[in-house]
């Protein structure tokens, strides 16, 4: 990440949490990048600064872009960014896929694809690779998107491969999720298996230059017609794109915007999504903490006692849970 020239040579090391937050809200990309490293490293300062940014976020349209590996998500992301930039928007991109163009493990072709945006200070691109924590990927992506949101980037695109629960959880924080499919290969069926159909607000049939794009669209329509049709419910549109030729990108951007307009018009639906997002984040934070604390509380003596049948696991579970409940912490 190159700092914009307007940034004074900041000694970030001397800033306290409030100073950090002020810098970030003022648009300092270097300070934001530092915070994102804190987030990656699970540094305690990350939470302290995030708490200060939280009231300032909530304006951006967070858009999830997911689909099978190689479906063309990164190519679509680069094309969408170009489209939005041309409309004068400041765009954020959070790339979750470790093999994505924005991450360290990028393959050369991918990197070139996104290179046109890499020197543009109105585009903030950040990759997320944090793994190994339950829900870690999703929470890091959410935190990073929130930082961009607080800084005024809008829309914010989150690219994640639609394989594996942790990856799919990522788009639960998105307001609008676009699911990318490609013609042939029975992708439609794979999508159902992976639960991608249920989370789609917009379908993209990318690689429409290939045989079978119409067929794929028809198959999708058919599947949709089998689903439940609640009155007034949003029917996910199907957009055909050729990402490498940047065809259909305007239509895709329009479909994404239309979904948000519909959510906003529906009122309660938007509230529902916000509530679902809040629940997802809160549950993930609490679950993570409880898991960690439990890990520390369960000692070998207890395990041996249960194994030797001196104690029973139910009583021990009750005891542990009671201990967690009584340690209410600061309120
Ligand atoms: N023919 C054709 N190829 C495309 C199109 N869009 C992308 N590709 C190619 O498909 C390949 C994969 O594209 P990516 O954008 O890297 O796909 P991805 O979904 O981000 O892949 P992962 O991040 O690895 O899951 C690349 O070689 C692209 O050039 C398209 O519309 N038509
Ligand atoms: Mg990719």
JSON list of N, CA and C in Angstrom, two decimals, residues 216-253:
[
{"chain": "A", "resi": 216, "resn": "UNK", "atom": "N", "xyz": [-27.06, -22.29, -18.67]},
{"chain": "A", "resi": 216, "resn": "UNK", "atom": "CA", "xyz": [-26.84, -22.08, -17.23]},
{"chain": "A", "resi": 216, "resn": "UNK", "atom": "C", "xyz": [-27.88, -21.13, -16.67]},
{"chain": "A", "resi": 217, "resn": "UNK", "atom": "N", "xyz": [-28.18, -20.09, -17.45]},
{"chain": "A", "resi": 217, "resn": "UNK", "atom": "CA", "xyz": [-29.16, -19.11, -16.98]},
{"chain": "A", "resi": 217, "resn": "UNK", "atom": "C", "xyz": [-30.54, -19.76, -16.87]},
{"chain": "A", "resi": 218, "resn": "UNK", "atom": "N", "xyz": [-30.87, -20.57, -17.88]},
{"chain": "A", "resi": 218, "resn": "UNK", "atom": "CA", "xyz": [-32.17, -21.26, -17.87]},
{"chain": "A", "resi": 218, "resn": "UNK", "atom": "C", "xyz": [-32.28, -22.21, -16.68]},
{"chain": "A", "resi": 219, "resn": "UNK", "atom": "N", "xyz": [-31.18, -22.95, -16.45]},
{"chain": "A", "resi": 219, "resn": "UNK", "atom": "CA", "xyz": [-31.16, -23.89, -15.32]},
{"chain": "A", "resi": 219, "resn": "UNK", "atom": "C", "xyz": [-31.40, -23.15, -14.01]},
{"chain": "A", "resi": 220, "resn": "UNK", "atom": "N", "xyz": [-30.73, -22.02, -13.90]},
{"chain": "A", "resi": 220, "resn": "UNK", "atom": "CA", "xyz": [-30.89, -21.22, -12.68]},
{"chain": "A", "resi": 220, "resn": "UNK", "atom": "C", "xyz": [-32.33, -20.75, -12.51]},
{"chain": "A", "resi": 221, "resn": "UNK", "atom": "N", "xyz": [-32.90, -20.26, -13.61]},
{"chain": "A", "resi": 221, "resn": "UNK", "atom": "CA", "xyz": [-34.29, -19.78, -13.57]},
{"chain": "A", "resi": 221, "resn": "UNK", "atom": "C", "xyz": [-35.23, -20.89, -13.10]},
{"chain": "A", "resi": 222, "resn": "UNK", "atom": "N", "xyz": [-34.94, -22.08, -13.65]},
{"chain": "A", "resi": 222, "resn": "UNK", "atom": "CA", "xyz": [-35.76, -23.24, -13.32]},
{"chain": "A", "resi": 222, "resn": "UNK", "atom": "C", "xyz": [-35.66, -23.52, -11.82]},
{"chain": "A", "resi": 223, "resn": "UNK", "atom": "N", "xyz": [-34.43, -23.53, -11.33]},
{"chain": "A", "resi": 223, "resn": "UNK", "atom": "CA", "xyz": [-34.23, -23.78, -9.90]},
{"chain": "A", "resi": 223, "resn": "UNK", "atom": "C", "xyz": [-34.94, -22.74, -9.05]},
{"chain": "A", "resi": 224, "resn": "UNK", "atom": "N", "xyz": [-34.86, -21.50, -9.51]},
{"chain": "A", "resi": 224, "resn": "UNK", "atom": "CA", "xyz": [-35.50, -20.41, -8.77]},
{"chain": "A", "resi": 224, "resn": "UNK", "atom": "C", "xyz": [-37.01, -20.62, -8.70]},
{"chain": "A", "resi": 225, "resn": "UNK", "atom": "N", "xyz": [-37.56, -21.09, -9.84]},
{"chain": "A", "resi": 225, "resn": "UNK", "atom": "CA", "xyz": [-39.02, -21.25, -9.90]},
{"chain": "A", "resi": 225, "resn": "UNK", "atom": "C", "xyz": [-39.49, -22.36, -8.97]},
{"chain": "A", "resi": 226, "resn": "UNK", "atom": "N", "xyz": [-38.57, -23.24, -8.61]},
{"chain": "A", "resi": 226, "resn": "UNK", "atom": "CA", "xyz": [-38.92, -24.32, -7.68]},
{"chain": "A", "resi": 226, "resn": "UNK", "atom": "C", "xyz": [-38.96, -23.82, -6.24]},
{"chain": "A", "resi": 227, "resn": "UNK", "atom": "N", "xyz": [-38.23, -22.74, -6.00]},
{"chain": "A", "resi": 227, "resn": "UNK", "atom": "CA", "xyz": [-38.12, -22.23, -4.64]},
{"chain": "A", "resi": 227, "resn": "UNK", "atom": "C", "xyz": [-39.40, -21.56, -4.17]},
{"chain": "A", "resi": 228, "resn": "UNK", "atom": "N", "xyz": [-39.43, -21.24, -2.92]},
{"chain": "A", "resi": 228, "resn": "UNK", "atom": "CA", "xyz": [-40.59, -20.58, -2.34]},
{"chain": "A", "resi": 228, "resn": "UNK", "atom": "C", "xyz": [-40.70, -19.15, -2.86]},
{"chain": "A", "resi": 229, "resn": "UNK", "atom": "N", "xyz": [-41.90, -18.71, -3.13]},
{"chain": "A", "resi": 229, "resn": "UNK", "atom": "CA", "xyz": [-42.11, -17.35, -3.62]},
{"chain": "A", "resi": 229, "resn": "UNK", "atom": "C", "xyz": [-42.96, -16.57, -2.65]},
{"chain": "A", "resi": 230, "resn": "UNK", "atom": "N", "xyz": [-42.31, -15.93, -1.73]},
{"chain": "A", "resi": 230, "resn": "UNK", "atom": "CA", "xyz": [-43.06, -15.08, -0.80]},
{"chain": "A", "resi": 230, "resn": "UNK", "atom": "C", "xyz": [-43.44, -13.80, -1.54]},
{"chain": "A", "resi": 231, "resn": "UNK", "atom": "N", "xyz": [-44.62, -13.31, -1.24]},
{"chain": "A", "resi": 231, "resn": "UNK", "atom": "CA", "xyz": [-45.11, -12.09, -1.90]},
{"chain": "A", "resi": 231, "resn": "UNK", "atom": "C", "xyz": [-44.16, -10.92, -1.63]},
{"chain": "A", "resi": 232, "resn": "UNK", "atom": "N", "xyz": [-43.81, -10.23, -2.70]},
{"chain": "A", "resi": 232, "resn": "UNK", "atom": "CA", "xyz": [-42.97, -9.05, -2.55]},
{"chain": "A", "resi": 232, "resn": "UNK", "atom": "C", "xyz": [-41.52, -9.35, -2.24]},
{"chain": "A", "resi": 233, "resn": "UNK", "atom": "N", "xyz": [-41.17, -10.62, -2.28]},
{"chain": "A", "resi": 233, "resn": "UNK", "atom": "CA", "xyz": [-39.78, -10.95, -1.97]},
{"chain": "A", "resi": 233, "resn": "UNK", "atom": "C", "xyz": [-38.88, -10.67, -3.16]},
{"chain": "A", "resi": 234, "resn": "UNK", "atom": "N", "xyz": [-37.66, -10.28, -2.88]},
{"chain": "A", "resi": 234, "resn": "UNK", "atom": "CA", "xyz": [-36.67, -10.00, -3.92]},
{"chain": "A", "resi": 234, "resn": "UNK", "atom": "C", "xyz": [-36.34, -11.27, -4.68]},
{"chain": "A", "resi": 235, "resn": "UNK", "atom": "N", "xyz": [-36.50, -11.20, -5.97]},
{"chain": "A", "resi": 235, "resn": "UNK", "atom": "CA", "xyz": [-36.16, -12.33, -6.83]},
{"chain": "A", "resi": 235, "resn": "UNK", "atom": "C", "xyz": [-34.76, -12.07, -7.39]},
{"chain": "A", "resi": 236, "resn": "UNK", "atom": "N", "xyz": [-33.76, -12.85, -7.00]},
{"chain": "A", "resi": 236, "resn": "UNK", "atom": "CA", "xyz": [-32.40, -12.54, -7.45]},
{"chain": "A", "resi": 236, "resn": "UNK", "atom": "C", "xyz": [-32.30, -12.51, -8.97]},
{"chain": "A", "resi": 237, "resn": "UNK", "atom": "N", "xyz": [-31.90, -11.38, -9.54]},
{"chain": "A", "resi": 237, "resn": "UNK", "atom": "CA", "xyz": [-31.74, -11.31, -10.99]},
{"chain": "A", "resi": 237, "resn": "UNK", "atom": "C", "xyz": [-30.50, -12.10, -11.42]},
{"chain": "A", "resi": 238, "resn": "UNK", "atom": "N", "xyz": [-30.51, -12.50, -12.69]},
{"chain": "A", "resi": 238, "resn": "UNK", "atom": "CA", "xyz": [-29.37, -13.23, -13.24]},
{"chain": "A", "resi": 238, "resn": "UNK", "atom": "C", "xyz": [-28.70, -12.32, -14.27]},
{"chain": "A", "resi": 239, "resn": "UNK", "atom": "N", "xyz": [-27.43, -12.04, -14.06]},
{"chain": "A", "resi": 239, "resn": "UNK", "atom": "CA", "xyz": [-26.70, -11.16, -14.96]},
{"chain": "A", "resi": 239, "resn": "UNK", "atom": "C", "xyz": [-25.61, -11.95, -15.66]},
{"chain": "A", "resi": 240, "resn": "UNK", "atom": "N", "xyz": [-25.59, -11.86, -17.00]},
{"chain": "A", "resi": 240, "resn": "UNK", "atom": "CA", "xyz": [-24.52, -12.54, -17.74]},
{"chain": "A", "resi": 240, "resn": "UNK", "atom": "C", "xyz": [-23.36, -11.57, -17.96]},
{"chain": "A", "resi": 241, "resn": "UNK", "atom": "N", "xyz": [-22.15, -12.03, -17.67]},
{"chain": "A", "resi": 241, "resn": "UNK", "atom": "CA", "xyz": [-20.97, -11.17, -17.85]},
{"chain": "A", "resi": 241, "resn": "UNK", "atom": "C", "xyz": [-19.86, -11.90, -18.58]},
{"chain": "A", "resi": 242, "resn": "UNK", "atom": "N", "xyz": [-19.02, -11.11, -19.23]},
{"chain": "A", "resi": 242, "resn": "UNK", "atom": "CA", "xyz": [-17.73, -11.60, -19.73]},
{"chain": "A", "resi": 242, "resn": "UNK", "atom": "C", "xyz": [-16.70, -10.70, -19.07]},
{"chain": "A", "resi": 243, "resn": "UNK", "atom": "N", "xyz": [-16.25, -11.13, -17.90]},
{"chain": "A", "resi": 243, "resn": "UNK", "atom": "CA", "xyz": [-15.42, -10.25, -17.08]},
{"chain": "A", "resi": 243, "resn": "UNK", "atom": "C", "xyz": [-14.15, -9.83, -17.81]},
{"chain": "A", "resi": 244, "resn": "UNK", "atom": "N", "xyz": [-13.53, -10.75, -18.55]},
{"chain": "A", "resi": 244, "resn": "UNK", "atom": "CA", "xyz": [-12.26, -10.41, -19.21]},
{"chain": "A", "resi": 244, "resn": "UNK", "atom": "C", "xyz": [-12.46, -9.34, -20.28]},
{"chain": "A", "resi": 245, "resn": "UNK", "atom": "N", "xyz": [-13.67, -9.23, -20.81]},
{"chain": "A", "resi": 245, "resn": "UNK", "atom": "CA", "xyz": [-13.93, -8.17, -21.79]},
{"chain": "A", "resi": 245, "resn": "UNK", "atom": "C", "xyz": [-14.74, -7.03, -21.18]},
{"chain": "A", "resi": 246, "resn": "UNK", "atom": "N", "xyz": [-14.97, -7.11, -19.89]},
{"chain": "A", "resi": 246, "resn": "UNK", "atom": "CA", "xyz": [-15.73, -6.11, -19.15]},
{"chain": "A", "resi": 246, "resn": "UNK", "atom": "C", "xyz": [-17.13, -5.91, -19.74]},
{"chain": "A", "resi": 247, "resn": "UNK", "atom": "N", "xyz": [-17.72, -6.98, -20.14]},
{"chain": "A", "resi": 247, "resn": "UNK", "atom": "CA", "xyz": [-19.09, -6.93, -20.65]},
{"chain": "A", "resi": 247, "resn": "UNK", "atom": "C", "xyz": [-20.06, -7.33, -19.56]},
{"chain": "A", "resi": 248, "resn": "UNK", "atom": "N", "xyz": [-21.14, -6.58, -19.47]},
{"chain": "A", "resi": 248, "resn": "UNK", "atom": "CA", "xyz": [-22.18, -6.88, -18.49]},
{"chain": "A", "resi": 248, "resn": "UNK", "atom": "C", "xyz": [-21.89, -6.29, -17.12]},
{"chain": "A", "resi": 249, "resn": "UNK", "atom": "N", "xyz": [-20.81, -5.54, -17.01]},
{"chain": "A", "resi": 249, "resn": "UNK", "atom": "CA", "xyz": [-20.40, -5.02, -15.69]},
{"chain": "A", "resi": 249, "resn": "UNK", "atom": "C", "xyz": [-21.37, -3.93, -15.22]},
{"chain": "A", "resi": 250, "resn": "UNK", "atom": "N", "xyz": [-21.79, -3.08, -16.13]},
{"chain": "A", "resi": 250, "resn": "UNK", "atom": "CA", "xyz": [-22.77, -2.05, -15.78]},
{"chain": "A", "resi": 250, "resn": "UNK", "atom": "C", "xyz": [-24.06, -2.66, -15.28]},
{"chain": "A", "resi": 251, "resn": "UNK", "atom": "N", "xyz": [-24.51, -3.70, -15.97]},
{"chain": "A", "resi": 251, "resn": "UNK", "atom": "CA", "xyz": [-25.73, -4.41, -15.58]},
{"chain": "A", "resi": 251, "resn": "UNK", "atom": "C", "xyz": [-25.57, -5.02, -14.19]},
{"chain": "A", "resi": 252, "resn": "UNK", "atom": "N", "xyz": [-24.39, -5.58, -13.95]},
{"chain": "A", "resi": 252, "resn": "UNK", "atom": "CA", "xyz": [-24.13, -6.19, -12.64]},
{"chain": "A", "resi": 252, "resn": "UNK", "atom": "C", "xyz": [-24.17, -5.12, -11.54]},
{"chain": "A", "resi": 253, "resn": "UNK", "atom": "N", "xyz": [-23.48, -4.01, -11.80]},
{"chain": "A", "resi": 253, "resn": "UNK", "atom": "CA", "xyz": [-23.47, -2.92, -10.82]},
{"chain": "A", "resi": 253, "resn": "UNK", "atom": "C", "xyz": [-24.90, -2.41, -10.58]}
]
